[in-house]
mmCIF file of C-alpha atoms in Angstrom:
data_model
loop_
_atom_site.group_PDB
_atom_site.id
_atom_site.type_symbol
_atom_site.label_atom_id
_atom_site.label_comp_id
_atom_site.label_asym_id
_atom_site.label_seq_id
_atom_site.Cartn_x
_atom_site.Cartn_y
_atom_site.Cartn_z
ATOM 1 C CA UNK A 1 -2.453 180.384 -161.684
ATOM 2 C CA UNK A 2 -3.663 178.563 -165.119
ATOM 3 C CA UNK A 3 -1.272 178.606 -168.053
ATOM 4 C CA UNK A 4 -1.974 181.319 -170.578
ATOM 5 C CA UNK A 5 -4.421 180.085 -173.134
ATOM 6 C CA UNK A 6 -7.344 181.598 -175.041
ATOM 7 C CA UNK A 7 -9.985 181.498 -171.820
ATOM 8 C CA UNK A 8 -13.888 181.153 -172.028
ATOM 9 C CA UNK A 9 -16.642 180.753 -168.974
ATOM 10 C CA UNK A 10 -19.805 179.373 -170.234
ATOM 11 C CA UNK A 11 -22.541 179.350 -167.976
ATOM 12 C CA UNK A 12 -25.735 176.766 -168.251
ATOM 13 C CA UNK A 13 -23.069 174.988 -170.535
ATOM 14 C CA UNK A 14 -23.989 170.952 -169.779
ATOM 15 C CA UNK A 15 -26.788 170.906 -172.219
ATOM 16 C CA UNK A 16 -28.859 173.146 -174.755
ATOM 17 C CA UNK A 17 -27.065 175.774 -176.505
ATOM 18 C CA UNK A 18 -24.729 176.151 -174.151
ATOM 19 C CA UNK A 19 -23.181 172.919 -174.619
ATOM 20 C CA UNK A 20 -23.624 173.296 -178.579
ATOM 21 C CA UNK A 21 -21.474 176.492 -178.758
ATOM 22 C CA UNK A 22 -18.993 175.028 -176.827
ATOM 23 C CA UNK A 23 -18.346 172.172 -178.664
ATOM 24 C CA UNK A 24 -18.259 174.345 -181.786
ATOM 25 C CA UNK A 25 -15.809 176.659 -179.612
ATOM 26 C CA UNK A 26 -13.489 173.429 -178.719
ATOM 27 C CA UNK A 27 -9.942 173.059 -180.254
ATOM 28 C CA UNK A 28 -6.385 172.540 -179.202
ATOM 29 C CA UNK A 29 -5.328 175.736 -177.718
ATOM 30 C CA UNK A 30 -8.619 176.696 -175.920
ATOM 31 C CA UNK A 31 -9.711 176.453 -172.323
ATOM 32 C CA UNK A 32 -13.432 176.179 -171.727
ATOM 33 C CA UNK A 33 -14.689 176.586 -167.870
ATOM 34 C CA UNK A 34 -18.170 175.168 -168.067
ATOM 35 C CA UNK A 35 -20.240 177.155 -164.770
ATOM 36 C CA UNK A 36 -23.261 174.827 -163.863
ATOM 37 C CA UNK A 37 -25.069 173.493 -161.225
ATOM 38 C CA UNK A 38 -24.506 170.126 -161.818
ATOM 39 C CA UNK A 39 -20.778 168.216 -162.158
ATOM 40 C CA UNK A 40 -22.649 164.965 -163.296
ATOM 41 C CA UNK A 41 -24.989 166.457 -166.136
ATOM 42 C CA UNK A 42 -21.918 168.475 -166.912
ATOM 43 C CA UNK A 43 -19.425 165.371 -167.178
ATOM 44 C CA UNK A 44 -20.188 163.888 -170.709
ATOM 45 C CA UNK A 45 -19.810 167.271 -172.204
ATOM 46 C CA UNK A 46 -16.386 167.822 -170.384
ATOM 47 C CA UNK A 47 -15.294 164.605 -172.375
ATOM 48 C CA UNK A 48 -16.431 165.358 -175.529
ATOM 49 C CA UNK A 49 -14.706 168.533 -175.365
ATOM 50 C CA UNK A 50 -11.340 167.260 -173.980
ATOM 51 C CA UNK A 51 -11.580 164.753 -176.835
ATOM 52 C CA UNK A 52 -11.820 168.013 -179.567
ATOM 53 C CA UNK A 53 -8.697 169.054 -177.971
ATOM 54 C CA UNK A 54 -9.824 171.436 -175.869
ATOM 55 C CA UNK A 55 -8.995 172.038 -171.975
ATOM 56 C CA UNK A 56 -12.024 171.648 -170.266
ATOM 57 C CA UNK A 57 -13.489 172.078 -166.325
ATOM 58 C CA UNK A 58 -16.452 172.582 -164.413
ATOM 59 C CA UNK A 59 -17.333 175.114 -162.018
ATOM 60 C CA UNK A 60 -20.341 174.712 -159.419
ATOM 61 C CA UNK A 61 -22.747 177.918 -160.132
ATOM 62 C CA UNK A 62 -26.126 178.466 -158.713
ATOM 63 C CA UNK A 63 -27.489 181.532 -159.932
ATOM 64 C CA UNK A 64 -30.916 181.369 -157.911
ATOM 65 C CA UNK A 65 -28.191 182.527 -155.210
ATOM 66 C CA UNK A 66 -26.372 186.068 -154.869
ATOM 67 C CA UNK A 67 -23.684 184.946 -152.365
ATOM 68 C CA UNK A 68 -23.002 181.958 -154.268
ATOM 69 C CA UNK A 69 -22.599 183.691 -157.592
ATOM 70 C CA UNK A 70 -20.094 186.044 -156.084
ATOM 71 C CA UNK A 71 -17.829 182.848 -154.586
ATOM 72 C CA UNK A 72 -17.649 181.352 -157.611
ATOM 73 C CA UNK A 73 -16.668 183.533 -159.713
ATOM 74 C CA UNK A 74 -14.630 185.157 -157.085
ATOM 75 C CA UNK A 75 -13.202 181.658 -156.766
ATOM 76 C CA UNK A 76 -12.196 181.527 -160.459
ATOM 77 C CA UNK A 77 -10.748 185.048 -160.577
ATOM 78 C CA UNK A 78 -7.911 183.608 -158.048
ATOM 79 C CA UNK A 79 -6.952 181.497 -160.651
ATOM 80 C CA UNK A 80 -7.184 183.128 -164.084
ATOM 81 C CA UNK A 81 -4.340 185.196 -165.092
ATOM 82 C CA UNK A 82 -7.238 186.995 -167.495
ATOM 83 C CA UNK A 83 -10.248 186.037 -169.387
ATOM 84 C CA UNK A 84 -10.953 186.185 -172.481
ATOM 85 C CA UNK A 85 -15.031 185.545 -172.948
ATOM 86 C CA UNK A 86 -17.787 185.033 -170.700
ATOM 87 C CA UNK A 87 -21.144 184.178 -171.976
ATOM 88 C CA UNK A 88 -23.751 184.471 -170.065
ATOM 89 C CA UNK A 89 -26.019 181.473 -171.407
ATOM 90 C CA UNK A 90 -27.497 179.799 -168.581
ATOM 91 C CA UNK A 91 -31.154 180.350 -167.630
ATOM 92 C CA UNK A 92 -34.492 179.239 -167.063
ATOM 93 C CA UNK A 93 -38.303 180.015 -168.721
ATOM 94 C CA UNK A 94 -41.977 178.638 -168.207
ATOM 95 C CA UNK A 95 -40.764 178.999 -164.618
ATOM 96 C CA UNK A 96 -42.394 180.656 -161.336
ATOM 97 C CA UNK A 97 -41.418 181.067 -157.890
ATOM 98 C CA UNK A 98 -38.758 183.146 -156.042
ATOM 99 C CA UNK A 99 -35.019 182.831 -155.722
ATOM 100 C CA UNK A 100 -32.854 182.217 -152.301
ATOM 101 C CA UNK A 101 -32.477 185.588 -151.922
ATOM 102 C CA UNK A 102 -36.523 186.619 -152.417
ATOM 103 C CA UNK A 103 -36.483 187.653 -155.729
ATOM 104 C CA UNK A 104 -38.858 186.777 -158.609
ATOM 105 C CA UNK A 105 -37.602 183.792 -160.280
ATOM 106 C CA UNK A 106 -36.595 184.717 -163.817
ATOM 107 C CA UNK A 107 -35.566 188.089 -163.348
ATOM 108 C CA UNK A 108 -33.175 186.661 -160.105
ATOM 109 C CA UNK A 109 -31.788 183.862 -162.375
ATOM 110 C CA UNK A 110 -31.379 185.015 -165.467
ATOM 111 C CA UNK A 111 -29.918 188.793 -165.008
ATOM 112 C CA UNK A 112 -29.256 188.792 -161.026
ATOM 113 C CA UNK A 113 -27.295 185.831 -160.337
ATOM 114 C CA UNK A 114 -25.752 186.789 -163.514
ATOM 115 C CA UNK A 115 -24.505 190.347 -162.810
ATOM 116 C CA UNK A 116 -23.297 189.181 -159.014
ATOM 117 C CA UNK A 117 -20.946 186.305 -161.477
ATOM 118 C CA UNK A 118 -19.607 188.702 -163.503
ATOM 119 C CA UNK A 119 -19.052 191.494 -161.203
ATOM 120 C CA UNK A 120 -16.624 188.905 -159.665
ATOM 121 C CA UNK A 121 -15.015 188.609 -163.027
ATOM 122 C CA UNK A 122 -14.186 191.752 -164.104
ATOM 123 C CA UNK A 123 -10.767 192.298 -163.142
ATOM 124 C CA UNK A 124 -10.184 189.053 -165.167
ATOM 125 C CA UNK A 125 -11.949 190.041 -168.284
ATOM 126 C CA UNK A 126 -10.295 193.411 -168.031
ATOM 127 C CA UNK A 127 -6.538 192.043 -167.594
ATOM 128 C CA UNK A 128 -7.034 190.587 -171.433
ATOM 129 C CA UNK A 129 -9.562 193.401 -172.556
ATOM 130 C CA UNK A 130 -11.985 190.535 -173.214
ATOM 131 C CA UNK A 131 -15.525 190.043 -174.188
ATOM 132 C CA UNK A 132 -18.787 189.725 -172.457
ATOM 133 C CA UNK A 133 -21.351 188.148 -174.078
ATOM 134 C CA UNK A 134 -25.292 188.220 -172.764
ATOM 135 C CA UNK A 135 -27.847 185.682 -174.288
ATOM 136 C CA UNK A 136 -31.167 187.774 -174.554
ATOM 137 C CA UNK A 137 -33.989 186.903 -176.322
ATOM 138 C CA UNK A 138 -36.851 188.612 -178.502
ATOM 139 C CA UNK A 139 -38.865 187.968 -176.128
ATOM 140 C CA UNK A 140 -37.001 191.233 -174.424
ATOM 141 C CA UNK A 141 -39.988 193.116 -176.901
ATOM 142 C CA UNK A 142 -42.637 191.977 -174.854
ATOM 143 C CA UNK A 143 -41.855 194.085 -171.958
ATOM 144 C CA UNK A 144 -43.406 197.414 -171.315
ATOM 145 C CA UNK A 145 -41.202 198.627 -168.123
ATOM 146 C CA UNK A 146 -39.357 197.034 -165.001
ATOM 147 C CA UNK A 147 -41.907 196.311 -162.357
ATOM 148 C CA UNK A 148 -39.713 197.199 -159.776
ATOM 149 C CA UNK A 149 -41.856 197.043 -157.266
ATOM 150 C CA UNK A 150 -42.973 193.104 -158.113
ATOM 151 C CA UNK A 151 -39.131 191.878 -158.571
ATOM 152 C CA UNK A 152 -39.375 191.059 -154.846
ATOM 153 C CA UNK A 153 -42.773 188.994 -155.432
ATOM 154 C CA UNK A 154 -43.263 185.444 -156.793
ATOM 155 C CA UNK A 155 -43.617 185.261 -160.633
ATOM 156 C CA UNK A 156 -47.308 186.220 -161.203
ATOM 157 C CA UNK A 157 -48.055 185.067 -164.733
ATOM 158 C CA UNK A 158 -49.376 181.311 -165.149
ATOM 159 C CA UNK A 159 -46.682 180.726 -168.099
ATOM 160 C CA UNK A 160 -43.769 182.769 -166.593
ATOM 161 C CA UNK A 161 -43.483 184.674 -169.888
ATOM 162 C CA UNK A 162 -44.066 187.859 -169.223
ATOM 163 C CA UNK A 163 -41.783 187.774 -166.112
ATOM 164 C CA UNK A 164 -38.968 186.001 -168.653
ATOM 165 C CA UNK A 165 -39.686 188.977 -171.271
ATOM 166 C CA UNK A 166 -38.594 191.533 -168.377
ATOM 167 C CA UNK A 167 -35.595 189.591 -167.299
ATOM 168 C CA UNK A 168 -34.619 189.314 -170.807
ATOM 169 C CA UNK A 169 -34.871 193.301 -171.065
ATOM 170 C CA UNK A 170 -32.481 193.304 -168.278
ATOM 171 C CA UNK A 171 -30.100 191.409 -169.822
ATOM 172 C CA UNK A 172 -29.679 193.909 -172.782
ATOM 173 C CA UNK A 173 -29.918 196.844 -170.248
ATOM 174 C CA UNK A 174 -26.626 195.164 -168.423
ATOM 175 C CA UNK A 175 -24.901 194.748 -171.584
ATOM 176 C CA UNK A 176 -25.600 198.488 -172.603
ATOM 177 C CA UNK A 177 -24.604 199.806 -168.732
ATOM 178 C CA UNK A 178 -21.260 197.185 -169.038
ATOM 179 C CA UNK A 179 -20.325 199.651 -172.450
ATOM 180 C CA UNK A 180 -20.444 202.791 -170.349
ATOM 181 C CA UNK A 181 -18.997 201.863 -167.375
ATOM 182 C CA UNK A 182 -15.881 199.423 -168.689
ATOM 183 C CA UNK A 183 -15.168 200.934 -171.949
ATOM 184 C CA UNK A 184 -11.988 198.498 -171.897
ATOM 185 C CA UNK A 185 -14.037 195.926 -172.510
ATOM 186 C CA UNK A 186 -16.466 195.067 -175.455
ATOM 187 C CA UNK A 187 -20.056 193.578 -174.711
ATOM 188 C CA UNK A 188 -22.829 192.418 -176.458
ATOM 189 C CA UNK A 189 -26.767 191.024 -176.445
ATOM 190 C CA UNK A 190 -27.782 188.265 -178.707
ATOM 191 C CA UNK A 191 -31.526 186.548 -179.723
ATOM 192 C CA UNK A 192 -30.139 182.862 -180.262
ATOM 193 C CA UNK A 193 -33.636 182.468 -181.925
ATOM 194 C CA UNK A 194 -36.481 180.345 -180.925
ATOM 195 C CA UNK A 195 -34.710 176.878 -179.787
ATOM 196 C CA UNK A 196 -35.338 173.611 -178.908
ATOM 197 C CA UNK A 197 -33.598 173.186 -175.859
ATOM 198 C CA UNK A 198 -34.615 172.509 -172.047
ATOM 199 C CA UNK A 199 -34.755 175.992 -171.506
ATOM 200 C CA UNK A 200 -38.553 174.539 -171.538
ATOM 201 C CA UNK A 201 -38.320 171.754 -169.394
ATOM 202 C CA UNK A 202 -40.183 173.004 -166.608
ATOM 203 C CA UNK A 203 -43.395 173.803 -169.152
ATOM 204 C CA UNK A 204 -46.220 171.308 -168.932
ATOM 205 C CA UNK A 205 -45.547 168.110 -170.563
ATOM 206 C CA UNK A 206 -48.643 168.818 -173.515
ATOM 207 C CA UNK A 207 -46.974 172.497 -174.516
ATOM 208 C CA UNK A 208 -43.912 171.535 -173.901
ATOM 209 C CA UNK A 209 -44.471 168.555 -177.069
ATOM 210 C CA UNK A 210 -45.825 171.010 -179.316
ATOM 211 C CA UNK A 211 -43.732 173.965 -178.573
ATOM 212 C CA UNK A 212 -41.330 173.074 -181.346
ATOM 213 C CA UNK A 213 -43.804 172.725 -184.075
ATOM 214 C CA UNK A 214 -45.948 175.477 -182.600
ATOM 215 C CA UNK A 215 -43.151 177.754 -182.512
ATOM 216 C CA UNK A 216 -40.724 176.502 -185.440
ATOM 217 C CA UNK A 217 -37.754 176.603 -183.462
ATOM 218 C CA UNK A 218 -34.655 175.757 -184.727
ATOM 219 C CA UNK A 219 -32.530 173.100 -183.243
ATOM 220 C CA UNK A 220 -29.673 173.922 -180.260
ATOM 221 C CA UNK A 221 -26.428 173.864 -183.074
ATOM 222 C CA UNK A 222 -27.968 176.653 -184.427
ATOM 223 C CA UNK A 223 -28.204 178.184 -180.999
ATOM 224 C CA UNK A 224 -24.769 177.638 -179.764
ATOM 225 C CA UNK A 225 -23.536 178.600 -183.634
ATOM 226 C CA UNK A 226 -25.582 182.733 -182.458
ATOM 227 C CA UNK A 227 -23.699 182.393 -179.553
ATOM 228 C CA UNK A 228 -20.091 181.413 -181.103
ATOM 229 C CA UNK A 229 -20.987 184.507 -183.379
ATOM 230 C CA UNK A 230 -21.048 186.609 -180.650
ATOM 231 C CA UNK A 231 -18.369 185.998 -179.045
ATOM 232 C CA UNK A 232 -16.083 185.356 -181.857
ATOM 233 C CA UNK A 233 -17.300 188.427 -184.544
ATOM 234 C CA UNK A 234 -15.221 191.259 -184.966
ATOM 235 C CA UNK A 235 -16.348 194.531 -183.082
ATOM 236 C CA UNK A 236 -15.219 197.906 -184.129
ATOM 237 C CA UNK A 237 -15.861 201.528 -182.394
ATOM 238 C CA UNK A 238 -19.413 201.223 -183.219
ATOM 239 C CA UNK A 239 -20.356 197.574 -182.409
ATOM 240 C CA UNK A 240 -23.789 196.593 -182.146
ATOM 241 C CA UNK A 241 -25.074 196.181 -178.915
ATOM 242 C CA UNK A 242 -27.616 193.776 -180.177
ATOM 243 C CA UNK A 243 -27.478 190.730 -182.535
ATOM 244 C CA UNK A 244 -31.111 188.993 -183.444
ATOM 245 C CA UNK A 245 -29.455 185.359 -184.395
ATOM 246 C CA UNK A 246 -26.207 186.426 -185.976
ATOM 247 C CA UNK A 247 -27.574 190.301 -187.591
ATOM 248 C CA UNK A 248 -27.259 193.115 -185.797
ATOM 249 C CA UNK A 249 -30.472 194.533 -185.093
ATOM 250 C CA UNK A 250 -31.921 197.379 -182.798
ATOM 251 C CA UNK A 251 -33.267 196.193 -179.952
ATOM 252 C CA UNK A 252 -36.267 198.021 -178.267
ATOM 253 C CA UNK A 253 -36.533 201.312 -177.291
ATOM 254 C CA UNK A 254 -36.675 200.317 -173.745
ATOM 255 C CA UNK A 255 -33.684 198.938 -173.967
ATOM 256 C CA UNK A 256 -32.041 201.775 -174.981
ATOM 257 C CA UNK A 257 -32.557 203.892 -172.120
ATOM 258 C CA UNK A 258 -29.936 204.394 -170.336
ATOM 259 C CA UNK A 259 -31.782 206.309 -167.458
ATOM 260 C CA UNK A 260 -33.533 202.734 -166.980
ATOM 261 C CA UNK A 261 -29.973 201.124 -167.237
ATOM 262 C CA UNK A 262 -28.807 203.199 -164.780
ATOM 263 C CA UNK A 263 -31.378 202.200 -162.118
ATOM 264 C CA UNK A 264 -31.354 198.357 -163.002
ATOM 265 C CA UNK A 265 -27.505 198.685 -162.583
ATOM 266 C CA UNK A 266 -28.412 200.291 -158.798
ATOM 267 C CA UNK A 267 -30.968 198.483 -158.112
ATOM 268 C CA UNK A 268 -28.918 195.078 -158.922
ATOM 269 C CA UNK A 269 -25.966 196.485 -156.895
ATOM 270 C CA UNK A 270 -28.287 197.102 -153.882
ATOM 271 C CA UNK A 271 -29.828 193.384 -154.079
ATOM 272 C CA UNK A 272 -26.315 192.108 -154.348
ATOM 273 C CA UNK A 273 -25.518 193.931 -151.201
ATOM 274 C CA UNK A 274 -28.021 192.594 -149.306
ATOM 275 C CA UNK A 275 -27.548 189.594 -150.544
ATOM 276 C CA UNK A 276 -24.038 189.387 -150.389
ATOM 277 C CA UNK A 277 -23.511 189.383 -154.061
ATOM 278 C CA UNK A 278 -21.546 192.520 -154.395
ATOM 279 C CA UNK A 279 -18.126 192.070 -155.519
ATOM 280 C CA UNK A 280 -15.320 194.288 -154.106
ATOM 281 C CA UNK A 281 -12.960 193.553 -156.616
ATOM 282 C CA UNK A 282 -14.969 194.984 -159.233
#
C-alpha cells in the first residue's frame, strides 16, 4: 500500500487543464496520480511536478473502453489506502464515431468510461470521505433530453456538439445521482469556461485557428485554476452541485431531474455490465 499522503487522480492530466490544475495542485506533501492514455505525453508533466515537490505517477486509462476503465481503477484501489480527490477532467469534443464498446463517442468517453473509473474507486474515496469532482461544461444547456435510443449509434452531428452538449448533461446528472447514493462523500460539477486547450484538436485545422478569437476563451491556467476550486473549496450541508468557472450557479433544469438521473445511473450500470465495466467493489 502507498504511504498516507493527501491523494488526487486526475484524469486527461498530460496536457490542457488537466495538467494546469495539477501543477497549481503540486507541493511537498501531495501525491498526484495522473490517469492518461499516454506515459510519453504524460512524462514532462510528471517532472515538472516532482520538481514542485510533489509525488507524482502515471496510470494507463482509456476511457473509449468499459473493461479497461474498471482495471485501472480497480488496479489503483489495490494500492491506495484512501483517496482523497478524483477529478474527472479528461475528455474529448469536435469528435464523432463510436467507442470499443459501441457507444456514441462523446457520451462513451466523457461520462461512460468515466462512471466505470470511478465506480472502481469508490471504496477508496469513501475510506477518506473524499471528493469527486466532474468537469462539465455550459455547453450541458444545449441539450434538450438523453437520446437514449441514439447512445448506441455513431455521433450524428457534423461538429460533434450537440452529442458533447448531452454527454456534458450526463456528467452533472452523475454528480447529482453520486450525492444521493454516497452521502459520505461530497461531489460536484464545474464549467471550467471556454478554454484553449486540445480539447479541440480533432476540429478542422481552419475552426480550430479561429476558435479562440471566435469564442474568447480564456487560456488553460485559468482552466486548471476552476478545477483546483473545485476540488479544494469548502462544501457545507448545502453545497452547490454546480460551479460555472469558480460561482456557484444552477445548472439546467434537466439536470436537475433526478427521475432522469436515475435512469442514466441504470442505464450506465447496464452498459458497464455488458461491457464489463461494472465494478463489484462498489
Amino acid at each position: 500500500m502507498m504511504n498516507d499522503r493527501r491523494t488526487l487522480v486526475i484524469t486527461g492530466a498530460n496536457t490542457g487543464i488537466g495538467a494546469a490544475a495539477a501543477a497549481q495542485l503540486a507541493r511537498p506533501g501531495v501525491r498526484l496520480i495522473l490517469a492518461c492514455r499516454s506515459e510519453e505525453k504524460t512524462r514532462p508533466v510528471l517532472d515538472r511536478l516532482r520538481e514542485a515537490g510533489a509525488e507524482a505517477r502515471f496510470v494507463a486509462l482509456d476511457l473509449t473502453d468499459l473493461a479497461g476503465a474498471r482495471r485501472a481503477g480497480e488496479a489503483l484501489a489495490r494500492e491506495l489506502d484512501g483517496l482523497d480527490v478524483l477529478i474527472n477532467n479528461a475528455g474529448l469534443a469536435g469528435q464523432r464515431g463510436l467507442t470499443r464498446d459501441g457507444y456514441e463517442l462523446a457520451f462513451g468517453v466523457n461520462h461512460l468510461g468515466h462512471f466505470a473509473f470511478t465506480r472502481a474507486l469508490l471504496p477508496r474515496l469513501r475510506a477518506r470521505r473524499g471528493r469527486v469532482v466532474n468537469v462539465s461544461s455550459g455547453s450541458h444547456r444545449r441539450a434538450r433530453e438523453i437520446p437514449w435510443g441514439r447512445l448506441r449509434e455513431a455521433t450524428r452531428s457534423v461538429s460533434g456538439l450537440d452529442e458533447y452538449g448531452v454527454s456534458k448533461l450526463c456528467n452533472l446528472l452523475f454528480t447529482a445521482e453520486l450525492r444521493r447514493r454516497e452521502p459520505e462523500l461530497s461531489a460536484v460539477a464545474l464549467n471550467p469556461g471556454r478554454i484553449a486547450s486540445d480539447i479541440w484538436r480533432r476540429v478542422p485545422p481552419g475552426a480550430r485557428t479561429l476558435l479562440p478569437w471566435l469564442l474568447r476563451m480564456k487560456p488553460v491556467s485559468f482552466g486548471g485554476a476552476t478545477l483546483v476550486h473545485a476540488a479544494e473549496v469548502e462544501l457545507g450541508d448545502d453545497a452547490p452541485l454546480y460551479f460555472n468557472k469558480q460561482r456557484a450557479e444552477a445548472p439546467s433544469p434537466l439536470a436537475l431531474r433526478e427521475d432522469l438521473a436515475r435512469a442514466l445511473w441504470d442505464y450506465s450500470l447496464d452498459a458497464c455490465a455488458e461491457g464489463g465495466g461494472d465494478a463489484e467493489a462498489a
